[in-house]
Amino acid sequence: MEKTKLLSNAILMSMLMSTSVLWGGTALAAEDIQEYALDTMVVTATRTEKTVQDTPANVTVITQKELKDSGYQSVFQAVRELSQANCHTYQEDGGDYGGMMSRIRVRGIDDGTLVLVNGNPSNYMNHATLNTVPMDQIEKIEIVKGSNSVLYGPQAMGGVINIITKRPSKTGAVTGNVIGGIGSNKKLAGANVQTDVVNVGYKKTWNKDFNDAVLPGNTGLGTAINIKDKSSDQFYLDAQLAKDLTFSWGRNHSEVKYQTGSYKNFVPVMNKLSQYNSTYNSYALAYDNKNAGWKAVLGYNTMDLSCLPLKGSSYSKYDGYNANFDLQKKFNLKNNDSLILGVNANRESMETQTTAFNKAGRNSFSAYQSWDVHTSDAFELILGLREYYIGSNQYYDSDFQLLPQIQGVYKANPVSNYYFNVGKSFEMPAINSTFYYNSNYGINSALKPQSGWTYELGYKVDDGTTAFTADVFHMKIKDKFFWDKEADGTNIMRNRDEWENTGLELNYKQKLDENWTANIGWTLQNPKACSKGVWSQDTAKNILNLGADFNKGKFVWNTRLFTYLDREIAYYNAAHSSSKIKDHHLKNSVDLSMTLSYMPTSKDTLRLSAANLLDRDDALNNYEYVTMPRSVLFTYERSF
């Protein structure tokens, strides 16, 4: 009853704000109408260009306009909300604190989502990180749910997120923008320049200190955390070296001071201070010859994470890299059929310096095939297979896996279709999973890879005014990775006996008139894990996303409501947590936000964004880091 009342009040507040906008109506431009249509071209789901409508998968496309108009402060926020994904994060923007890395969990599976930047994998230690590219450099984001290990290999168990950046275009002009912002919890500045051969962007963000990032338990005890002097730099470059050859470089550097201690009778007593520095670099050389059907990507990603002891803490450092090469050839066959043949080679390396020094490397090689055949004018079938070999190292034996997949799409009429997808997925433990960090961590030498199957069936319809998608899915994973505790409190990674998730995903977008558009997304799922014969809930069972947009002349207004309902059990016991019950569930979270944009000229944009309007202190993760208080941010953008 309390959940229903809370959600109803939040929805009512959103509706009241919606009706408070009194501007009249004029027709939207044609390009704005098409933004919501399923005829948008995507490449991630099948490695070939297809419309969303013709893709046999649950696909979400987030455009740059949607990112800006909705007031999102990071890619992480946008992907979490618009794809109704679970997440593990330490602040709303997906920020990291050294080795404590935020990640997206598409369909509830941790370390089972693959992030690509223009097709180049950019996961680190199996974690799906999303903040390596400044938002102004993004053209669109394609999110494909479901097993995609056949086309993309490990880490694509729950889905794939492909961040597609702007590319240099032959306009003969220099264009770009500058942006600055100030708000209650952050300041930012950035600039972007686009020429015929180079597209480059930079963004700097300064965050206000955030004290009491974890609240005391009802006993007045628990860990106390303050986050201080947080700042980040994002840089991205695309350079057109030749007609079909592009070089890309993305860099994200962040610094933050992390103060810890303990609550005593609800009063925080701090005794440790550390500075976390994080630097990610992503380099890629991409070749794409559409006429000949050849694609190749050579990628090299580096990670440098360090903890510098300032008071009472200890030193630690992580250094790692991923080197990836992918080559594919598309053959066009009769009757619009096609065949893709590809090979992939990958090298992972990681070393840590804590109380002990650890170093490990791992090589993997694979070949993949995807045959797209039109059995009739209405039915299309895609058969895929990946042969995947992982070499041995000092921690793991070598392994070989065959990963099959079958997909199909049936066009019921010009505006609707049905689809299905069945695929096997496989993932090795993270390269650092057997490292010994300190006395709080143990090593599980018996840790096994995780593997499983995904089954889904879906329906799509889009007539230009109404867009609706629905799908049901079932995931069954064996030996799922998870962090556990020994009897003495030592942290250790283990394998689940089983992990399952069965769910229903619904997305509905409606153009109400020439000015108003509304959308709702709802994921109803049952993610559960079994260890030693005991089943437990793994992530939130209900994820709801409501939104409304008003667009007239110089004004754009957006409001959105995002909720996690019926959530999982917290990681810590009552002394640390928000409940007197030892194995308590996280309380429901509700985030109500609003953004108003005004364009006095075609080159100037003023934007006011407000987040957490209900001023809640909801838990961001199962460690019960809490959301920041209600905040506002004002930005000014000038195009040239």
PDB file of N, CA and C in Angstrom, residues 284-358:
ATOM      1  N   ALA A 284      41.302   3.885 -31.119  1.00  0.00           N
ATOM      2  CA  ALA A 284      40.739   2.972 -32.113  1.00  0.00           C
ATOM      3  C   ALA A 284      41.051   3.459 -33.523  1.00  0.00           C
ATOM      4  N   LEU A 285      41.361   2.511 -34.373  1.00  0.00           N
ATOM      5  CA  LEU A 285      41.543   2.751 -35.798  1.00  0.00           C
ATOM      6  C   LEU A 285      40.486   1.916 -36.516  1.00  0.00           C
ATOM      7  N   ALA A 286      39.556   2.596 -37.183  1.00  0.00           N
ATOM      8  CA  ALA A 286      38.413   1.905 -37.779  1.00  0.00           C
ATOM      9  C   ALA A 286      38.403   2.077 -39.290  1.00  0.00           C
ATOM     10  N   TYR A 287      38.215   0.967 -39.986  1.00  0.00           N
ATOM     11  CA  TYR A 287      38.109   0.958 -41.452  1.00  0.00           C
ATOM     12  C   TYR A 287      36.725   0.439 -41.819  1.00  0.00           C
ATOM     13  N   ASP A 288      36.006   1.174 -42.664  1.00  0.00           N
ATOM     14  CA  ASP A 288      34.647   0.790 -43.052  1.00  0.00           C
ATOM     15  C   ASP A 288      34.442   1.095 -44.531  1.00  0.00           C
ATOM     16  N   ASN A 289      34.520   0.066 -45.348  1.00  0.00           N
ATOM     17  CA  ASN A 289      34.299   0.192 -46.792  1.00  0.00           C
ATOM     18  C   ASN A 289      32.960  -0.448 -47.115  1.00  0.00           C
ATOM     19  N   LYS A 290      31.913   0.364 -47.161  1.00  0.00           N
ATOM     20  CA  LYS A 290      30.570  -0.165 -47.364  1.00  0.00           C
ATOM     21  C   LYS A 290      30.408  -0.801 -48.735  1.00  0.00           C
ATOM     22  N   ASN A 291      31.063  -0.256 -49.740  1.00  0.00           N
ATOM     23  CA  ASN A 291      30.933  -0.812 -51.094  1.00  0.00           C
ATOM     24  C   ASN A 291      31.512  -2.216 -51.189  1.00  0.00           C
ATOM     25  N   ALA A 292      32.684  -2.422 -50.578  1.00  0.00           N
ATOM     26  CA  ALA A 292      33.333  -3.728 -50.639  1.00  0.00           C
ATOM     27  C   ALA A 292      32.873  -4.665 -49.527  1.00  0.00           C
ATOM     28  N   GLY A 293      32.209  -4.131 -48.499  1.00  0.00           N
ATOM     29  CA  GLY A 293      31.706  -4.967 -47.421  1.00  0.00           C
ATOM     30  C   GLY A 293      32.721  -5.285 -46.343  1.00  0.00           C
ATOM     31  N   TRP A 294      33.865  -4.585 -46.325  1.00  0.00           N
ATOM     32  CA  TRP A 294      34.898  -4.848 -45.326  1.00  0.00           C
ATOM     33  C   TRP A 294      34.780  -3.869 -44.152  1.00  0.00           C
ATOM     34  N   LYS A 295      34.928  -4.402 -42.932  1.00  0.00           N
ATOM     35  CA  LYS A 295      35.017  -3.581 -41.728  1.00  0.00           C
ATOM     36  C   LYS A 295      36.149  -4.117 -40.863  1.00  0.00           C
ATOM     37  N   ALA A 296      36.910  -3.219 -40.262  1.00  0.00           N
ATOM     38  CA  ALA A 296      37.978  -3.633 -39.357  1.00  0.00           C
ATOM     39  C   ALA A 296      38.126  -2.592 -38.260  1.00  0.00           C
ATOM     40  N   VAL A 297      38.354  -3.048 -37.041  1.00  0.00           N
ATOM     41  CA  VAL A 297      38.589  -2.161 -35.905  1.00  0.00           C
ATOM     42  C   VAL A 297      39.795  -2.671 -35.135  1.00  0.00           C
ATOM     43  N   LEU A 298      40.758  -1.800 -34.927  1.00  0.00           N
ATOM     44  CA  LEU A 298      41.907  -2.086 -34.076  1.00  0.00           C
ATOM     45  C   LEU A 298      41.819  -1.153 -32.881  1.00  0.00           C
ATOM     46  N   GLY A 299      41.605  -1.723 -31.697  1.00  0.00           N
ATOM     47  CA  GLY A 299      41.388  -0.913 -30.505  1.00  0.00           C
ATOM     48  C   GLY A 299      42.394  -1.213 -29.410  1.00  0.00           C
ATOM     49  N   TYR A 300      42.702  -0.177 -28.636  1.00  0.00           N
ATOM     50  CA  TYR A 300      43.630  -0.322 -27.502  1.00  0.00           C
ATOM     51  C   TYR A 300      43.113   0.573 -26.377  1.00  0.00           C
ATOM     52  N   ASN A 301      42.687  -0.063 -25.281  1.00  0.00           N
ATOM     53  CA  ASN A 301      42.116   0.658 -24.151  1.00  0.00           C
ATOM     54  C   ASN A 301      43.010   0.491 -22.932  1.00  0.00           C
ATOM     55  N   THR A 302      43.262   1.584 -22.214  1.00  0.00           N
ATOM     56  CA  THR A 302      44.091   1.517 -21.015  1.00  0.00           C
ATOM     57  C   THR A 302      43.318   2.018 -19.810  1.00  0.00           C
ATOM     58  N   MET A 303      43.696   1.523 -18.654  1.00  0.00           N
ATOM     59  CA  MET A 303      43.073   1.907 -17.393  1.00  0.00           C
ATOM     60  C   MET A 303      44.169   2.118 -16.360  1.00  0.00           C
ATOM     61  N   ASP A 304      44.093   3.230 -15.650  1.00  0.00           N
ATOM     62  CA  ASP A 304      45.070   3.541 -14.593  1.00  0.00           C
ATOM     63  C   ASP A 304      44.287   4.058 -13.393  1.00  0.00           C
ATOM     64  N   LEU A 305      44.171   3.237 -12.360  1.00  0.00           N
ATOM     65  CA  LEU A 305      43.425   3.594 -11.154  1.00  0.00           C
ATOM     66  C   LEU A 305      44.371   3.568  -9.972  1.00  0.00           C
ATOM     67  N   SER A 306      44.301   4.588  -9.118  1.00  0.00           N
ATOM     68  CA  SER A 306      45.193   4.616  -7.966  1.00  0.00           C
ATOM     69  C   SER A 306      44.492   5.207  -6.752  1.00  0.00           C
ATOM     70  N   CYS A 307      44.910   4.750  -5.590  1.00  0.00           N
ATOM     71  CA  CYS A 307      44.451   5.286  -4.313  1.00  0.00           C
ATOM     72  C   CYS A 307      45.673   5.804  -3.574  1.00  0.00           C
ATOM     73  N   LEU A 308      45.693   7.117  -3.341  1.00  0.00           N
ATOM     74  CA  LEU A 308      46.830   7.742  -2.668  1.00  0.00           C
ATOM     75  C   LEU A 308      46.460   7.996  -1.212  1.00  0.00           C
ATOM     76  N   PRO A 309      47.187   7.401  -0.262  1.00  0.00           N
ATOM     77  CA  PRO A 309      46.844   7.582   1.159  1.00  0.00           C
ATOM     78  C   PRO A 309      47.214   8.983   1.644  1.00  0.00           C
ATOM     79  N   LEU A 310      46.231   9.705   2.156  1.00  0.00           N
ATOM     80  CA  LEU A 310      46.472  11.033   2.722  1.00  0.00           C
ATOM     81  C   LEU A 310      46.430  11.015   4.240  1.00  0.00           C
ATOM     82  N   LYS A 311      45.606  10.099   4.787  1.00  0.00           N
ATOM     83  CA  LYS A 311      45.527   9.988   6.247  1.00  0.00           C
ATOM     84  C   LYS A 311      44.967   8.620   6.618  1.00  0.00           C
ATOM     85  N   GLY A 312      45.771   7.786   7.215  1.00  0.00           N
ATOM     86  CA  GLY A 312      45.304   6.538   7.789  1.00  0.00           C
ATOM     87  C   GLY A 312      44.914   5.442   6.813  1.00  0.00           C
ATOM     88  N   SER A 313      45.057   5.673   5.501  1.00  0.00           N
ATOM     89  CA  SER A 313      44.662   4.674   4.517  1.00  0.00           C
ATOM     90  C   SER A 313      45.900   4.053   3.884  1.00  0.00           C
ATOM     91  N   SER A 314      45.707   3.158   2.932  1.00  0.00           N
ATOM     92  CA  SER A 314      46.823   2.452   2.302  1.00  0.00           C
ATOM     93  C   SER A 314      46.838   2.718   0.796  1.00  0.00           C
ATOM     94  N   TYR A 315      48.003   2.522   0.211  1.00  0.00           N
ATOM     95  CA  TYR A 315      48.221   2.773  -1.215  1.00  0.00           C
ATOM     96  C   TYR A 315      47.765   1.566  -2.039  1.00  0.00           C
ATOM     97  N   SER A 316      47.163   1.859  -3.198  1.00  0.00           N
ATOM     98  CA  SER A 316      46.836   0.793  -4.146  1.00  0.00           C
ATOM     99  C   SER A 316      46.863   1.367  -5.553  1.00  0.00           C
ATOM    100  N   LYS A 317      47.126   0.494  -6.520  1.00  0.00           N
ATOM    101  CA  LYS A 317      47.220   0.945  -7.900  1.00  0.00           C
ATOM    102  C   LYS A 317      46.840  -0.202  -8.827  1.00  0.00           C
ATOM    103  N   TYR A 318      46.003   0.110  -9.824  1.00  0.00           N
ATOM    104  CA  TYR A 318      45.618  -0.833 -10.861  1.00  0.00           C
ATOM    105  C   TYR A 318      46.096  -0.278 -12.204  1.00  0.00           C
ATOM    106  N   ASP A 319      46.728  -1.116 -12.998  1.00  0.00           N
ATOM    107  CA  ASP A 319      47.091  -0.759 -14.368  1.00  0.00           C
ATOM    108  C   ASP A 319      46.666  -1.898 -15.286  1.00  0.00           C
ATOM    109  N   GLY A 320      45.998  -1.549 -16.362  1.00  0.00           N
ATOM    110  CA  GLY A 320      45.580  -2.611 -17.264  1.00  0.00           C
ATOM    111  C   GLY A 320      45.322  -2.095 -18.660  1.00  0.00           C
ATOM    112  N   TYR A 321      45.216  -3.037 -19.599  1.00  0.00           N
ATOM    113  CA  TYR A 321      44.878  -2.666 -20.970  1.00  0.00           C
ATOM    114  C   TYR A 321      44.138  -3.817 -21.637  1.00  0.00           C
ATOM    115  N   ASN A 322      43.351  -3.456 -22.639  1.00  0.00           N
ATOM    116  CA  ASN A 322      42.710  -4.401 -23.545  1.00  0.00           C
ATOM    117  C   ASN A 322      43.124  -4.033 -24.959  1.00  0.00           C
ATOM    118  N   ALA A 323      43.625  -4.993 -25.713  1.00  0.00           N
ATOM    119  CA  ALA A 323      43.932  -4.792 -27.130  1.00  0.00           C
ATOM    120  C   ALA A 323      42.994  -5.676 -27.932  1.00  0.00           C
ATOM    121  N   ASN A 324      42.320  -5.100 -28.918  1.00  0.00           N
ATOM    122  CA  ASN A 324      41.281  -5.825 -29.645  1.00  0.00           C
ATOM    123  C   ASN A 324      41.424  -5.597 -31.140  1.00  0.00           C
ATOM    124  N   PHE A 325      41.311  -6.670 -31.902  1.00  0.00           N
ATOM    125  CA  PHE A 325      41.282  -6.561 -33.365  1.00  0.00           C
ATOM    126  C   PHE A 325      40.101  -7.357 -33.889  1.00  0.00           C
ATOM    127  N   ASP A 326      39.287  -6.701 -34.718  1.00  0.00           N
ATOM    128  CA  ASP A 326      38.105  -7.349 -35.282  1.00  0.00           C
ATOM    129  C   ASP A 326      38.042  -7.057 -36.781  1.00  0.00           C
ATOM    130  N   LEU A 327      37.846  -8.108 -37.571  1.00  0.00           N
ATOM    131  CA  LEU A 327      37.783  -7.983 -39.027  1.00  0.00           C
ATOM    132  C   LEU A 327      36.578  -8.761 -39.531  1.00  0.00           C
ATOM    133  N   GLN A 328      35.752  -8.102 -40.342  1.00  0.00           N
ATOM    134  CA  GLN A 328      34.596  -8.786 -40.895  1.00  0.00           C
ATOM    135  C   GLN A 328      34.405  -8.436 -42.365  1.00  0.00           C
ATOM    136  N   LYS A 329      33.781  -9.378 -43.071  1.00  0.00           N
ATOM    137  CA  LYS A 329      33.461  -9.201 -44.487  1.00  0.00           C
ATOM    138  C   LYS A 329      31.998  -9.569 -44.702  1.00  0.00           C
ATOM    139  N   LYS A 330      31.262  -8.678 -45.344  1.00  0.00           N
ATOM    140  CA  LYS A 330      29.865  -8.945 -45.665  1.00  0.00           C
ATOM    141  C   LYS A 330      29.754  -9.322 -47.132  1.00  0.00           C
ATOM    142  N   PHE A 331      29.075 -10.438 -47.384  1.00  0.00           N
ATOM    143  CA  PHE A 331      28.822 -10.891 -48.752  1.00  0.00           C
ATOM    144  C   PHE A 331      27.337 -10.717 -49.050  1.00  0.00           C
ATOM    145  N   ASN A 332      27.023  -9.970 -50.092  1.00  0.00           N
ATOM    146  CA  ASN A 332      25.636  -9.795 -50.508  1.00  0.00           C
ATOM    147  C   ASN A 332      25.248 -10.942 -51.433  1.00  0.00           C
ATOM    148  N   LEU A 333      24.193 -11.663 -51.080  1.00  0.00           N
ATOM    149  CA  LEU A 333      23.748 -12.831 -51.823  1.00  0.00           C
ATOM    150  C   LEU A 333      22.444 -12.526 -52.553  1.00  0.00           C
ATOM    151  N   LYS A 334      21.845 -13.529 -53.144  1.00  0.00           N
ATOM    152  CA  LYS A 334      20.596 -13.347 -53.879  1.00  0.00           C
ATOM    153  C   LYS A 334      19.440 -13.033 -52.927  1.00  0.00           C
ATOM    154  N   ASN A 335      18.405 -12.417 -53.467  1.00  0.00           N
ATOM    155  CA  ASN A 335      17.163 -12.148 -52.729  1.00  0.00           C
ATOM    156  C   ASN A 335      17.392 -11.326 -51.460  1.00  0.00           C
ATOM    157  N   ASN A 336      18.364 -10.401 -51.522  1.00  0.00           N
ATOM    158  CA  ASN A 336      18.701  -9.548 -50.380  1.00  0.00           C
ATOM    159  C   ASN A 336      19.263 -10.326 -49.196  1.00  0.00           C
ATOM    160  N   ASP A 337      19.655 -11.592 -49.403  1.00  0.00           N
ATOM    161  CA  ASP A 337      20.316 -12.346 -48.346  1.00  0.00           C
ATOM    162  C   ASP A 337      21.751 -11.842 -48.197  1.00  0.00           C
ATOM    163  N   SER A 338      22.352 -12.129 -47.067  1.00  0.00           N
ATOM    164  CA  SER A 338      23.740 -11.717 -46.840  1.00  0.00           C
ATOM    165  C   SER A 338      24.425 -12.692 -45.902  1.00  0.00           C
ATOM    166  N   LEU A 339      25.742 -12.693 -45.938  1.00  0.00           N
ATOM    167  CA  LEU A 339      26.561 -13.533 -45.086  1.00  0.00           C
ATOM    168  C   LEU A 339      27.688 -12.689 -44.512  1.00  0.00           C
ATOM    169  N   ILE A 340      27.874 -12.744 -43.197  1.00  0.00           N
ATOM    170  CA  ILE A 340      28.983 -12.049 -42.541  1.00  0.00           C
ATOM    171  C   ILE A 340      29.947 -13.097 -42.001  1.00  0.00           C
ATOM    172  N   LEU A 341      31.228 -12.951 -42.346  1.00  0.00           N
ATOM    173  CA  LEU A 341      32.289 -13.779 -41.803  1.00  0.00           C
ATOM    174  C   LEU A 341      33.269 -12.864 -41.084  1.00  0.00           C
ATOM    175  N   GLY A 342      33.683 -13.243 -39.882  1.00  0.00           N
ATOM    176  CA  GLY A 342      34.574 -12.376 -39.127  1.00  0.00           C
ATOM    177  C   GLY A 342      35.518 -13.146 -38.228  1.00  0.00           C
ATOM    178  N   VAL A 343      36.599 -12.474 -37.838  1.00  0.00           N
ATOM    179  CA  VAL A 343      37.553 -13.019 -36.880  1.00  0.00           C
ATOM    180  C   VAL A 343      37.865 -11.943 -35.855  1.00  0.00           C
ATOM    181  N   ASN A 344      38.256 -12.389 -34.654  1.00  0.00           N
ATOM    182  CA  ASN A 344      38.539 -11.460 -33.572  1.00  0.00           C
ATOM    183  C   ASN A 344      39.693 -11.997 -32.735  1.00  0.00           C
ATOM    184  N   ALA A 345      40.572 -11.102 -32.312  1.00  0.00           N
ATOM    185  CA  ALA A 345      41.653 -11.438 -31.394  1.00  0.00           C
ATOM    186  C   ALA A 345      41.681 -10.406 -30.279  1.00  0.00           C
ATOM    187  N   ASN A 346      41.899 -10.866 -29.050  1.00  0.00           N
ATOM    188  CA  ASN A 346      41.845  -9.961 -27.905  1.00  0.00           C
ATOM    189  C   ASN A 346      42.943 -10.322 -26.903  1.00  0.00           C
ATOM    190  N   ARG A 347      43.549  -9.281 -26.330  1.00  0.00           N
ATOM    191  CA  ARG A 347      44.553  -9.451 -25.295  1.00  0.00           C
ATOM    192  C   ARG A 347      44.170  -8.598 -24.095  1.00  0.00           C
ATOM    193  N   GLU A 348      44.079  -9.218 -22.910  1.00  0.00           N
ATOM    194  CA  GLU A 348      43.812  -8.500 -21.674  1.00  0.00           C
ATOM    195  C   GLU A 348      45.032  -8.597 -20.772  1.00  0.00           C
ATOM    196  N   SER A 349      45.326  -7.517 -20.064  1.00  0.00           N
ATOM    197  CA  SER A 349      46.428  -7.526 -19.112  1.00  0.00           C
ATOM    198  C   SER A 349      46.061  -6.634 -17.933  1.00  0.00           C
ATOM    199  N   MET A 350      46.425  -7.079 -16.740  1.00  0.00           N
ATOM    200  CA  MET A 350      46.124  -6.314 -15.537  1.00  0.00           C
ATOM    201  C   MET A 350      47.188  -6.575 -14.488  1.00  0.00           C
ATOM    202  N   GLU A 351      47.587  -5.520 -13.784  1.00  0.00           N
ATOM    203  CA  GLU A 351      48.455  -5.692 -12.628  1.00  0.00           C
ATOM    204  C   GLU A 351      48.002  -4.764 -11.519  1.00  0.00           C
ATOM    205  N   THR A 352      48.196  -5.201 -10.287  1.00  0.00           N
ATOM    206  CA  THR A 352      47.810  -4.399  -9.130  1.00  0.00           C
ATOM    207  C   THR A 352      48.978  -4.309  -8.162  1.00  0.00           C
ATOM    208  N   GLN A 353      49.019  -3.183  -7.468  1.00  0.00           N
ATOM    209  CA  GLN A 353      49.997  -2.986  -6.407  1.00  0.00           C
ATOM    210  C   GLN A 353      49.253  -2.538  -5.163  1.00  0.00           C
ATOM    211  N   THR A 354      49.111  -3.441  -4.218  1.00  0.00           N
ATOM    212  CA  THR A 354      48.469  -3.119  -2.937  1.00  0.00           C
ATOM    213  C   THR A 354      49.416  -3.631  -1.855  1.00  0.00           C
ATOM    214  N   THR A 355      48.889  -4.425  -0.933  1.00  0.00           N
ATOM    215  CA  THR A 355      49.782  -5.084   0.013  1.00  0.00           C
ATOM    216  C   THR A 355      50.552  -6.215  -0.658  1.00  0.00           C
ATOM    217  N   ALA A 356      50.100  -6.588  -1.859  1.00  0.00           N
ATOM    218  CA  ALA A 356      50.792  -7.596  -2.656  1.00  0.00           C
ATOM    219  C   ALA A 356      50.785  -7.135  -4.111  1.00  0.00           C
ATOM    220  N   PHE A 357      51.729  -7.677  -4.900  1.00  0.00           N
ATOM    221  CA  PHE A 357      51.788  -7.357  -6.319  1.00  0.00           C
ATOM    222  C   PHE A 357      51.229  -8.541  -7.110  1.00  0.00           C
ATOM    223  N   ASN A 358      50.313  -8.252  -8.037  1.00  0.00           N
ATOM    224  CA  ASN A 358      49.719  -9.296  -8.869  1.00  0.00           C
ATOM    225  C   ASN A 358      49.748  -8.845 -10.326  1.00  0.00           C
TER     226      ASN A 358
END
